Coordinates of C-alpha atoms and ligand atoms in Angstrom, one line a residue:
M1 CA -0.3 -0.1 0.1
N2 CA 1.1 3.2 -0.7
K3 CA 1.2 6.2 1.9
L4 CA -1.4 8.3 0.0
F5 CA -3.7 5.1 0.2
L6 CA -2.8 4.4 3.7
C7 CA -3.3 8.4 4.4
L8 CA -6.9 8.5 2.8
M9 CA -7.7 5.1 4.6
A10 CA -7.3 6.8 8.0
M11 CA -9.0 10.6 6.6
M12 CA -12.0 8.0 5.8
G13 CA -12.3 6.1 8.8
V14 CA -10.4 2.8 7.9
L15 CA -7.4 2.9 10.1
T16 CA -4.7 0.9 8.3
A17 CA -3.5 -2.3 10.8
S18 CA -0.9 -1.0 12.8
A19 CA -3.2 2.5 13.3
Q20 CA -5.3 0.7 14.6
D21 CA -3.7 -1.9 16.6
A22 CA -1.8 1.8 18.4
V23 CA -4.8 2.3 20.1
L24 CA -4.3 0.9 24.0
P25 CA -6.3 0.8 26.7
L26 CA -5.4 3.5 29.2
I27 CA -2.5 3.0 31.2
Q28 CA -2.6 3.1 35.5
N29 CA -0.4 5.8 36.2
A30 CA 1.4 6.9 33.5
K31 CA 3.2 9.4 36.0
A32 CA 5.2 6.1 37.5
Y33 CA 7.4 5.7 34.3
E34 CA 9.8 8.0 32.6
S35 CA 8.5 10.2 29.9
V36 CA 9.5 12.6 27.6
S37 CA 7.0 16.2 28.0
L38 CA 5.7 17.3 24.7
N39 CA 4.9 19.8 26.3
G40 CA 5.3 23.4 25.3
E41 CA 5.4 25.4 22.1
W42 CA 3.2 24.0 19.2
N43 CA 2.2 25.2 16.1
Y44 CA -1.0 25.9 14.8
I45 CA -3.8 26.2 11.6
V46 CA -7.0 27.2 12.5
D47 CA -8.8 25.7 9.2
V48 CA -12.6 26.9 10.1
Q49 CA -14.0 25.0 6.9
E50 CA -11.8 21.9 7.1
E51 CA -9.5 22.3 4.2
G52 CA -6.7 20.0 5.8
Y53 CA -9.3 17.3 6.1
Y54 CA -11.5 17.3 2.9
D55 CA -11.6 18.6 -0.2
Y56 CA -14.3 20.5 -1.9
R57 CA -16.7 17.7 -2.5
M58 CA -16.3 17.1 1.3
N59 CA -14.1 13.4 0.2
P60 CA -11.0 13.3 2.3
T61 CA -8.4 15.5 0.7
R62 CA -5.5 14.5 -0.7
W63 CA -3.7 17.7 0.2
G64 CA -4.3 16.1 4.4
F65 CA -2.6 18.9 7.0
F66 CA -1.2 15.8 8.9
Q67 CA 0.9 14.9 5.8
N68 CA 2.8 17.8 6.8
A69 CA 4.2 18.0 2.8
K70 CA 6.8 20.6 1.7
P71 CA 7.1 21.9 -1.6
Q72 CA 10.1 19.4 -3.5
R73 CA 9.9 22.0 -6.4
P74 CA 9.5 25.3 -7.1
E75 CA 6.5 25.0 -8.9
D76 CA 4.4 22.3 -6.2
L77 CA 1.3 23.7 -4.8
I78 CA 1.3 23.3 -1.1
E79 CA -1.2 25.7 0.7
Y80 CA -0.2 25.6 4.4
D81 CA 2.8 25.3 6.8
F82 CA 3.1 24.3 10.5
D83 CA 6.5 26.1 10.8
K84 CA 5.2 29.4 9.7
S85 CA 2.3 29.0 11.4
P86 CA 1.9 30.5 14.8
T87 CA 2.8 28.8 18.1
M88 CA 0.7 28.6 21.3
Q89 CA 1.9 26.9 24.0
I90 CA 0.7 23.4 25.4
P91 CA -1.3 22.7 27.7
S92 CA -3.4 25.3 26.9
D93 CA -7.0 26.7 25.6
W94 CA -7.0 28.0 22.3
N95 CA -9.4 29.9 23.6
T96 CA -7.5 32.7 25.9
Q97 CA -4.0 32.2 24.0
D98 CA -5.4 33.8 20.3
E99 CA -8.2 36.6 21.0
R100 CA -9.3 35.6 17.6
L101 CA -10.5 32.3 19.3
F102 CA -12.2 33.3 22.5
F103 CA -15.4 32.3 20.9
Y104 CA -13.6 29.6 18.0
E105 CA -15.3 26.6 17.7
G106 CA -14.1 24.2 15.1
T107 CA -10.8 22.7 13.9
V108 CA -7.2 23.6 15.0
W109 CA -4.5 21.6 13.8
F110 CA -1.7 21.6 16.2
Y111 CA 1.9 20.5 15.1
K112 CA 4.8 19.7 17.3
Q113 CA 8.4 18.8 15.8
F114 CA 10.6 16.5 18.5
K115 CA 14.1 15.1 18.2
I116 CA 14.4 11.6 19.6
Q117 CA 17.9 10.2 20.1
N118 CA 20.0 6.7 21.3
S119 CA 16.2 5.9 22.5
K120 CA 16.1 2.6 24.7
S121 CA 13.1 1.6 25.9
D122 CA 10.9 -1.3 24.4
K123 CA 8.0 0.5 24.0
V124 CA 6.5 3.9 24.0
L125 CA 3.3 5.4 24.4
L126 CA 1.9 9.0 23.1
Y127 CA 0.2 9.6 26.1
F128 CA -2.6 12.9 26.4
G129 CA -4.0 14.0 29.5
A130 CA -7.0 15.0 27.4
V131 CA -8.0 17.3 24.2
N132 CA -11.3 18.6 23.8
Y133 CA -13.1 17.4 22.0
D134 CA -12.5 15.7 19.8
A135 CA -9.0 15.0 18.2
H136 CA -7.0 12.6 15.3
V137 CA -3.8 11.8 16.2
Y138 CA -0.9 11.5 13.3
V139 CA 2.8 10.2 14.0
N140 CA 4.5 11.1 10.7
G141 CA 2.7 11.1 9.1
Q142 CA 0.4 7.9 10.4
H143 CA -2.9 8.1 11.2
V144 CA -2.9 6.3 14.8
G145 CA -6.1 7.3 16.8
H146 CA -9.3 8.8 16.7
H147 CA -10.5 9.7 20.5
I148 CA -13.2 11.7 21.9
G149 CA -14.6 12.8 25.0
G150 CA -12.5 16.1 26.4
F151 CA -12.1 15.2 30.0
T152 CA -9.9 12.3 29.9
P153 CA -6.6 10.6 29.0
F154 CA -5.6 8.6 26.0
N155 CA -2.5 6.6 24.6
Y156 CA -1.3 4.9 21.9
D157 CA 1.0 2.4 20.9
V158 CA 3.6 4.8 18.8
T159 CA 6.9 2.6 19.4
D160 CA 7.7 1.7 15.5
L161 CA 6.2 4.9 14.1
L162 CA 9.0 7.0 15.7
K163 CA 12.0 7.3 14.3
E164 CA 15.6 8.2 15.8
G165 CA 16.4 12.0 15.2
E166 CA 13.1 14.3 13.8
N167 CA 9.8 13.2 14.7
N168 CA 6.4 14.6 14.8
V169 CA 2.7 14.8 15.9
I170 CA -0.2 16.7 14.5
V171 CA -3.7 16.7 16.1
K172 CA -7.1 17.7 14.9
V173 CA -8.8 18.8 17.0
D174 CA -12.5 20.5 16.9
N175 CA -14.5 21.2 19.3
K176 CA -17.4 22.0 17.5
R177 CA -21.2 20.5 19.4
H178 CA -23.2 18.0 18.3
A179 CA -26.9 16.6 19.8
E180 CA -25.2 13.0 20.5
D181 CA -22.2 14.7 22.1
V182 CA -21.5 13.8 25.3
P183 CA -21.5 16.9 26.6
T184 CA -24.6 17.5 24.8
Q185 CA -25.6 20.8 22.7
I186 CA -25.7 22.9 25.4
F187 CA -24.0 23.3 28.8
D188 CA -23.6 26.4 31.0
W189 CA -19.6 26.0 30.9
W190 CA -16.7 27.5 28.4
N191 CA -16.3 25.0 25.6
Y192 CA -12.6 25.1 25.8
G193 CA -10.7 23.8 22.7
G194 CA -7.7 22.5 22.2
I195 CA -4.8 20.5 23.8
T196 CA -5.9 21.2 27.3
R197 CA -3.6 19.0 29.4
D198 CA -0.3 17.4 29.4
V199 CA 1.5 15.4 26.0
K200 CA 4.4 13.3 26.8
L201 CA 6.1 9.8 25.3
V202 CA 6.0 7.5 27.9
K203 CA 8.5 4.6 27.7
V204 CA 7.3 1.6 29.6
P205 CA 8.8 -2.4 29.7
A206 CA 7.6 -5.2 26.4
L207 CA 5.3 -6.1 29.5
Y208 CA 3.8 -3.8 32.1
L209 CA 0.7 -3.3 34.3
E210 CA -1.8 -2.0 32.0
D211 CA -4.3 -1.7 35.5
Y212 CA -3.6 -2.5 39.2
S213 CA -6.1 -1.7 42.3
L214 CA -5.1 -1.9 45.7
Q215 CA -7.7 -1.2 48.6
L216 CA -8.9 -1.8 51.3
E217 CA -11.8 -3.6 51.9
K218 CA -15.0 -2.8 52.2
A219 CA -16.3 -4.2 55.8
K220 CA -19.0 -2.6 58.4
G221 CA -17.4 -1.9 60.9
V222 CA -14.0 -1.9 60.5
K223 CA -13.5 -0.2 64.1
G224 CA -12.4 -2.3 66.3
E225 CA -11.5 -4.9 64.0
K226 CA -7.9 -6.4 65.0
Q227 CA -7.4 -7.7 61.0
K228 CA -7.7 -5.4 58.6
T229 CA -8.2 -7.3 54.9
I230 CA -6.5 -5.3 51.4
S231 CA -7.7 -6.3 47.7
F232 CA -5.7 -6.4 44.9
S233 CA -6.3 -6.9 41.1
A234 CA -4.3 -6.3 37.9
K235 CA -3.7 -6.7 34.5
L236 CA -1.1 -7.1 32.2
S237 CA -0.8 -5.6 29.0
K238 CA -0.4 -8.7 27.7
K239 CA -2.3 -11.7 27.9
E240 CA 0.3 -14.1 29.2
A241 CA 0.1 -16.8 32.3
G242 CA 2.7 -17.0 34.6
H243 CA 4.1 -13.9 35.5
R244 CA 5.4 -12.9 38.9
I245 CA 3.4 -9.5 39.6
T246 CA 4.9 -8.0 43.3
V247 CA 4.0 -6.0 45.9
S248 CA 5.1 -4.4 48.0
I249 CA 5.0 -1.5 50.9
P250 CA 7.9 -1.1 52.2
E251 CA 7.1 0.7 55.5
L252 CA 4.7 -1.8 56.0
K253 CA 7.3 -4.4 55.7
L254 CA 5.2 -6.4 53.8
E255 CA 5.5 -8.0 50.8
K256 CA 3.0 -11.0 48.3
T257 CA 3.7 -12.3 45.3
F258 CA 0.8 -13.0 42.2
T259 CA 1.1 -14.6 39.7
T260 CA -1.4 -14.1 36.5
D261 CA -3.6 -16.2 34.7
A262 CA -3.8 -16.8 30.7
E263 CA -5.5 -13.1 30.6
G264 CA -2.7 -11.3 32.2
K265 CA -4.5 -10.4 34.8
V266 CA -4.1 -11.5 39.0
Q267 CA -8.1 -11.7 39.9
T268 CA -9.7 -9.9 42.7
S269 CA -6.8 -11.6 46.0
T270 CA -6.6 -10.2 49.6
F271 CA -4.4 -10.4 52.4
G272 CA -4.6 -9.2 55.7
I273 CA -2.7 -7.0 57.4
Q274 CA -2.6 -5.9 61.2
A275 CA -5.0 -3.7 62.0
K276 CA -2.6 -1.4 64.3
K277 CA -0.3 -1.1 62.0
L278 CA -1.9 0.8 59.4
K279 CA -2.4 4.2 59.1
L280 CA -6.0 4.6 57.6
W281 CA -6.0 8.0 55.0
S282 CA -8.7 10.4 56.2
P283 CA -9.1 14.0 56.0
E284 CA -7.4 15.2 59.5
N285 CA -4.4 12.5 58.3
P286 CA -4.1 12.0 54.6
K287 CA -1.8 9.2 54.6
L288 CA -0.2 7.6 51.6
Y289 CA 2.0 5.1 52.0
E290 CA 4.6 4.5 48.6
V291 CA 3.3 1.3 47.1
R292 CA 6.4 -0.4 44.6
F293 CA 4.8 -2.5 41.8
S294 CA 7.0 -5.0 40.5
V295 CA 6.4 -7.3 36.9
D296 CA 9.8 -9.6 36.2
A297 CA 12.2 -7.1 36.7
A298 CA 10.7 -4.1 36.2
T299 CA 9.5 -1.8 38.5
I300 CA 6.6 0.9 39.4
T301 CA 5.7 3.4 42.5
D302 CA 2.7 4.5 43.3
Q303 CA 1.1 6.7 46.9
I304 CA -1.6 4.5 47.8
G305 CA -3.7 5.3 50.7
F306 CA -6.4 2.9 52.8
R307 CA -9.6 4.1 53.7
T308 CA -13.4 2.7 53.8
I309 CA -16.4 3.9 52.3
E310 CA -20.0 3.0 52.7
T311 CA -23.6 4.0 54.0
K312 CA -25.7 3.3 56.6
G313 CA -29.2 3.9 56.6
K314 CA -28.8 7.7 56.0
Q315 CA -25.4 8.2 57.3
I316 CA -21.9 8.1 54.8
L317 CA -19.3 5.5 56.8
L318 CA -15.9 7.1 56.1
N319 CA -13.8 4.3 57.9
G320 CA -16.7 3.1 59.9
R321 CA -17.1 6.5 61.8
P322 CA -20.2 8.9 60.1
V323 CA -18.7 11.8 58.2
F324 CA -20.7 15.2 57.1
L325 CA -19.4 16.5 53.9
R326 CA -18.6 20.1 54.0
G327 CA -17.8 20.4 50.2
I328 CA -18.1 23.1 47.3
S329 CA -18.4 22.5 43.7
I330 CA -15.6 23.6 41.2
H331 CA -15.1 24.1 37.6
N332 CA -11.5 22.9 36.3
E333 CA -10.8 26.8 35.5
K334 CA -7.7 28.6 36.0
P335 CA -8.0 30.4 39.5
N336 CA -6.8 33.7 38.3
G337 CA -9.5 34.8 34.9
G338 CA -10.9 32.1 32.8
G339 CA -8.9 29.3 31.2
R340 CA -8.5 25.6 31.6
A341 CA -7.0 24.8 34.7
N342 CA -4.3 22.4 33.5
S343 CA -0.8 22.1 36.3
A344 CA -0.7 21.0 40.0
E345 CA 0.0 24.6 41.2
D346 CA -3.5 25.1 39.4
A347 CA -5.0 22.4 41.4
R348 CA -3.4 23.6 44.9
T349 CA -4.7 26.6 44.3
L350 CA -8.7 26.0 44.1
L351 CA -8.3 23.1 46.9
S352 CA -6.4 25.8 49.3
W353 CA -9.5 28.4 48.6
A354 CA -11.7 25.2 49.2
Q355 CA -9.6 24.3 52.6
E356 CA -9.9 28.1 53.6
L357 CA -13.6 27.6 53.3
G358 CA -13.4 24.9 55.9
C359 CA -14.0 22.1 53.3
N360 CA -12.9 18.5 53.5
F361 CA -14.7 17.6 50.6
V362 CA -15.1 18.9 46.8
R363 CA -17.4 18.2 43.7
L364 CA -15.6 18.3 40.9
A365 CA -18.2 19.3 38.3
H366 CA -19.5 18.5 35.9
Y367 CA -16.6 16.6 33.6
P368 CA -12.8 14.6 35.2
H369 CA -10.5 17.2 36.0
H370 CA -6.9 17.3 35.5
E371 CA -5.4 14.2 37.3
E372 CA -3.6 16.8 39.8
M373 CA -6.8 18.2 40.9
V374 CA -7.6 14.5 42.3
R375 CA -4.2 13.8 42.9
E376 CA -3.0 17.1 44.9
A377 CA -6.4 16.6 46.8
E378 CA -6.1 13.7 47.9
K379 CA -2.2 14.4 49.0
M380 CA -4.1 17.8 51.4
G381 CA -7.3 15.5 52.2
I382 CA -9.9 16.4 50.6
L383 CA -12.4 14.1 49.6
V384 CA -13.9 13.9 46.0
W385 CA -16.9 13.8 43.8
S386 CA -16.3 13.2 40.3
E387 CA -18.6 13.0 37.1
I388 CA -18.5 12.6 34.1
P389 CA -20.3 15.5 31.7
V390 CA -23.8 13.4 31.2
Y391 CA -25.5 17.2 31.5
W392 CA -29.1 17.6 30.5
T393 CA -30.4 16.6 27.5
I394 CA -28.3 13.8 26.3
A395 CA -29.6 12.5 23.4
W396 CA -31.0 9.1 25.4
K397 CA -31.7 6.9 22.4
N398 CA -28.8 7.2 20.7
P399 CA -27.1 4.1 21.0
K400 CA -23.1 5.7 20.3
T401 CA -24.2 8.6 23.0
F402 CA -24.2 5.7 25.2
E403 CA -21.4 4.1 24.3
N404 CA -19.5 7.6 24.5
A405 CA -21.1 8.2 27.8
K406 CA -19.4 4.6 29.2
Q407 CA -15.8 5.6 27.4
Q408 CA -16.1 8.7 29.5
L409 CA -16.6 6.6 32.8
T410 CA -14.6 3.9 31.8
D411 CA -11.8 6.1 31.6
M412 CA -12.2 8.7 34.5
I413 CA -12.3 4.8 37.0
L414 CA -9.3 3.9 35.8
R415 CA -7.4 6.7 36.2
D416 CA -8.5 7.4 40.0
H417 CA -9.6 4.7 41.2
N418 CA -6.5 4.1 43.4
R419 CA -7.6 7.2 45.0
A420 CA -8.4 7.5 48.7
N421 CA -9.8 10.2 48.5
V422 CA -12.5 9.8 45.5
I423 CA -15.6 8.1 47.4
I424 CA -18.4 9.1 45.0
W425 CA -18.4 8.6 41.0
S426 CA -21.2 11.0 39.5
I427 CA -22.7 9.6 36.6
A428 CA -24.9 12.5 35.2
N429 CA -26.0 16.0 36.1
E430 CA -29.8 17.5 36.2
T431 CA -30.8 15.2 33.2
P432 CA -34.8 15.4 32.1
H433 CA -36.7 12.0 33.4
S434 CA -38.3 10.2 31.0
P435 CA -38.0 6.0 30.4
E436 CA -35.0 6.5 27.9
R437 CA -33.3 8.6 30.4
D438 CA -33.8 6.6 33.1
D439 CA -32.8 3.4 30.9
F440 CA -29.6 5.1 30.0
L441 CA -28.8 5.9 33.2
G442 CA -29.5 3.1 34.8
R443 CA -27.4 1.4 32.7
L444 CA -24.6 3.1 33.5
A445 CA -25.0 2.9 37.4
Q446 CA -24.9 -0.7 36.6
Y447 CA -21.6 -0.4 34.9
A448 CA -20.2 1.8 36.7
R449 CA -21.1 -0.5 39.8
S450 CA -20.2 -3.7 38.0
M451 CA -16.2 -1.6 37.1
D452 CA -15.6 -0.2 41.2
S453 CA -17.7 -2.0 43.4
T454 CA -16.2 -0.4 46.8
R455 CA -17.2 3.9 45.8
L456 CA -20.4 5.0 46.3
I457 CA -22.4 5.6 43.0
S458 CA -24.2 9.0 42.4
M459 CA -25.7 12.1 40.8
A460 CA -27.4 15.6 40.3
M461 CA -30.9 15.0 40.6
E462 CA -33.5 18.3 40.4
V463 CA -36.6 17.8 42.5
T464 CA -39.4 18.1 40.6
G465 CA -42.0 17.0 43.0
A466 CA -42.8 20.6 44.4
S467 CA -46.3 21.3 45.6
N468 CA -46.5 24.8 47.0
Y469 CA -43.8 24.8 49.8
V470 CA -43.2 20.9 50.1
N471 CA -40.3 19.7 47.6
R472 CA -40.5 15.9 47.4
L473 CA -37.5 14.0 45.6
N474 CA -39.2 11.8 43.0
D475 CA -36.6 9.9 41.1
N476 CA -36.6 6.6 39.9
M477 CA -32.8 6.5 39.8
N478 CA -32.9 6.5 43.6
K479 CA -32.9 2.8 43.8
F480 CA -29.4 2.6 41.7
V481 CA -27.6 5.0 43.5
D482 CA -25.7 4.8 47.2
V483 CA -26.7 8.7 47.6
V484 CA -29.3 10.6 47.0
S485 CA -28.0 14.1 45.8
F486 CA -29.8 16.8 44.3
N487 CA -29.4 20.2 43.2
Q488 CA -31.8 23.2 43.9
Y489 CA -32.1 26.9 43.6
I490 CA -34.3 28.8 46.4
G491 CA -33.6 32.0 46.3
W492 CA -32.1 32.3 42.7
Y493 CA -34.8 30.6 40.4
R494 CA -37.1 30.7 43.0
D495 CA -38.1 33.4 45.8
V496 CA -35.5 33.5 49.1
N497 CA -38.8 34.7 51.3
D498 CA -40.1 30.9 50.2
A499 CA -36.7 29.2 52.1
P500 CA -38.4 29.1 56.3
K501 CA -41.7 27.8 54.6
M502 CA -40.0 25.1 52.3
K503 CA -40.5 21.0 53.3
W504 CA -38.0 18.1 52.1
E505 CA -39.5 14.8 51.7
I506 CA -37.3 12.4 50.6
P507 CA -38.7 9.4 50.6
Y508 CA -35.1 7.5 50.4
D509 CA -33.3 5.3 53.3
K510 CA -30.2 6.5 51.8
P511 CA -27.7 9.4 53.0
V512 CA -28.4 12.9 50.9
I513 CA -26.4 15.8 49.3
I514 CA -27.7 19.1 48.2
S515 CA -25.3 19.1 44.8
E516 CA -26.0 22.4 44.2
F517 CA -27.2 25.5 45.6
G518 CA -26.6 29.6 45.6
G519 CA -27.0 32.4 43.6
G520 CA -24.9 35.2 41.7
A521 CA -22.9 38.3 42.8
R522 CA -20.7 40.6 40.8
Y523 CA -17.5 41.0 43.9
G524 CA -17.5 44.6 44.8
Y525 CA -21.5 45.4 43.9
H526 CA -23.2 46.4 47.2
G527 CA -27.1 46.8 48.0
E528 CA -29.6 45.6 49.9
K529 CA -29.9 42.1 50.7
N530 CA -33.0 41.7 48.1
Q531 CA -30.8 43.9 45.6
R532 CA -30.0 41.2 43.1
W533 CA -26.3 40.3 41.8
T534 CA -25.0 42.1 44.7
E535 CA -22.9 40.5 47.5
E536 CA -26.0 41.1 50.5
F537 CA -27.9 39.5 48.1
Q538 CA -26.2 36.5 47.6
E539 CA -24.9 36.4 51.3
N540 CA -28.7 36.6 52.2
L541 CA -29.5 33.8 50.1
Y542 CA -26.4 31.5 51.6
R543 CA -28.0 32.4 55.2
E544 CA -31.5 31.4 54.1
N545 CA -30.5 28.2 52.3
I546 CA -28.4 27.2 55.2
A547 CA -30.7 27.6 57.2
M548 CA -33.6 25.4 55.6
L549 CA -31.1 22.9 54.2
D550 CA -30.1 21.9 57.5
K551 CA -32.9 20.6 58.7
I552 CA -33.6 18.1 56.1
E553 CA -33.5 14.6 57.4
G554 CA -30.2 12.2 56.6
L555 CA -28.1 15.6 55.5
S556 CA -24.7 14.3 54.6
G557 CA -23.0 16.6 53.1
T558 CA -23.3 20.3 50.5
T559 CA -21.5 21.3 47.7
P560 CA -22.8 24.5 46.9
W561 CA -22.5 26.3 43.8
I562 CA -20.0 27.3 43.1
L563 CA -16.0 28.2 44.6
K564 CA -15.5 30.4 41.8
D565 CA -17.0 32.7 39.3
F566 CA -16.3 30.9 36.1
R567 CA -16.7 31.1 31.6
S568 CA -20.4 30.7 30.4
P569 CA -21.5 31.5 26.8
R570 CA -25.0 31.3 28.8
R571 CA -24.3 34.8 31.2
V572 CA -24.2 37.6 29.0
L573 CA -25.6 40.5 31.0
P574 CA -23.3 43.4 30.2
G575 CA -21.4 45.1 33.2
I576 CA -22.9 42.3 35.4
Q577 CA -21.5 38.8 33.8
D578 CA -19.1 39.5 30.6
Y579 CA -19.5 35.8 30.5
Y580 CA -18.9 34.8 33.5
N581 CA -21.4 32.5 35.6
R582 CA -21.3 35.0 39.2
K583 CA -22.6 32.1 41.1
G584 CA -18.4 32.2 42.4
L585 CA -17.5 32.4 46.7
F586 CA -14.5 33.9 44.3
S587 CA -14.7 36.5 41.7
D588 CA -12.8 35.3 38.8
K589 CA -9.8 37.1 40.1
G590 CA -10.0 35.4 43.4
E591 CA -11.4 37.9 45.4
K592 CA -13.7 36.7 48.4
K593 CA -16.9 38.0 48.6
K594 CA -19.4 37.4 51.1
A595 CA -20.9 34.6 51.0
F596 CA -17.7 33.0 50.8
Y597 CA -17.8 34.0 55.1
V598 CA -21.3 32.8 55.3
L599 CA -20.7 29.0 54.3
Q600 CA -17.3 29.3 56.4
E601 CA -18.7 29.7 59.5
W602 CA -21.7 27.2 59.1
Y603 CA -18.6 24.9 58.2
R604 CA -17.1 25.6 61.2
Q605 CA -19.9 24.7 63.4
K606 CA -20.5 20.9 61.6
A607 CA -16.4 20.9 61.6
S608 CA -16.8 21.2 65.5
Q609 CA -19.7 18.7 65.9
A610 CA -17.7 15.8 63.6
S611 CA -16.2 13.2 64.0
H612 CA -14.1 14.0 60.8
Ligands
LIG701 C1 -27.6 24.1 37.1 C2 -25.9 23.6 36.9 C3 -25.2 24.0 37.0 C4 -25.0 25.3 36.4 C5 -26.1 26.0 37.4 C6 -26.5 27.8 37.1 O1 -28.0 23.4 37.7 O2 -26.1 22.3 37.3 O3 -24.3 23.9 35.7 O4 -24.3 26.1 36.0 O5 -27.5 25.3 37.9 O6 -25.4 28.1 37.6 O7 -27.5 27.9 36.9

């Protein structure tokens, strides 16, 4: 097959054998391996009409930009040139990097040239932390894969495509919205496009641990037990029996060896450890152990904490003791101004604000955040609710939409299932009730549970059964979730004076989380408490809501909306919103609004009453 034919096949979605082989399941703990960062300056071409992809008849073009062609003779016609195109820093979103692209939703091509010298590694994976939304990836002109979903990592085996000396990666990124996508066409946050998280080449051995899970077994009443049980499972990158996988925790003087079955797996196996030896992970003591995993001669390390999370009636039990989740919702936006947050430093700033507020919990809304948000939160002792963007009116009947949501859920779980602080997988937000939606979400919840039975499943529901002053939660999804969570906006989308009169009926014997409440205020705008958009209005709204919500039976936590003002195309009011949703307790520049102190005060009280 000649190269042009291969390229055409790739363009038409007919992947070549090598390209198809390149798509690999997500590697567990990519951080643990030696890697070469491809972050930094990438050239980019804004391609409004996808000239680099289709010809004028909408067939695959023979001028495909992925070829990075250069004129060979003076008469050659080539109408693009990556080397002469502008550059932007990767990772980033294009909207805040180039002012022409602030509102742009479409295709941008990215190009990075890099050198490989004396590379000695058995296998090389090209790893993307996230690309929003639709990405075609090419290495040295060869299509290696197509990925959809803007917030989850993915990787390809590019070992055979790389060569000594100069190489290039080209990524076609498209963030146009479609009704069948996840999220769908309408959502209340900025559709930041681009290669928004780190890109790297990860060097792995020929045989490596594709996935592993190490955690404390869920057991009622762990308190007082003499022996605790740890469970381990693993999967190699090849289906080969007889390989030895050793798990060791030097600090605990613990070492166990397991042998893989014909599938290359270690099925869930358990072993005991003396209870008094093991320090459990908790917000008060976020203890992480260094754990070494060896496959044959190769060893990687991870930092792992041990804790249990379960529910009992209307309580959430962390390490066997009831916990009240003093939370806040967060978007994965930079702490100062808009733009996608993309570093551990951004994560630390956002999380330190949450801690100052008195939080022991964050809802990472409405999609999987940067891995560092989860890892930093784990080190800081902050529990996490992690979510996929099944948001509002998803195309419930479309099987591809279901597969897409399922894939995003899979990759979210795969990436973070060894993080002790992640306690809730959320499968949706504010979805309209219908039999199709129930079927979709029911299957998704069951799938999430089959992937990870050790954590709690939830989703942010809506209150639908409201009569005058009685709010009744009535959602068929109740039977699939461990924690009943719902959003409510008394004081913002409904009169705040209703708050003292409201009665809440939650007819389920399950813990309750109020996954959203809040209202907007522009920082520095002051007035009476009934003057919308003032800090005083928002402050009063928080006071009234807290008084009302605190009375809900089984209330196990809240994650008010939201830590910081965030960009949204829905929020256009000049002088007030200016394309920001103003429900933040911090302004977009990180200034505290008055309502911050109201919530902080309540959380202080809650903390002083709590065992966690
Ligand atoms: C909601 C959504 C959230 C919005 C928020 C609002 O219920 O879940 O994504 O941003 O309301 O500000 O209206």
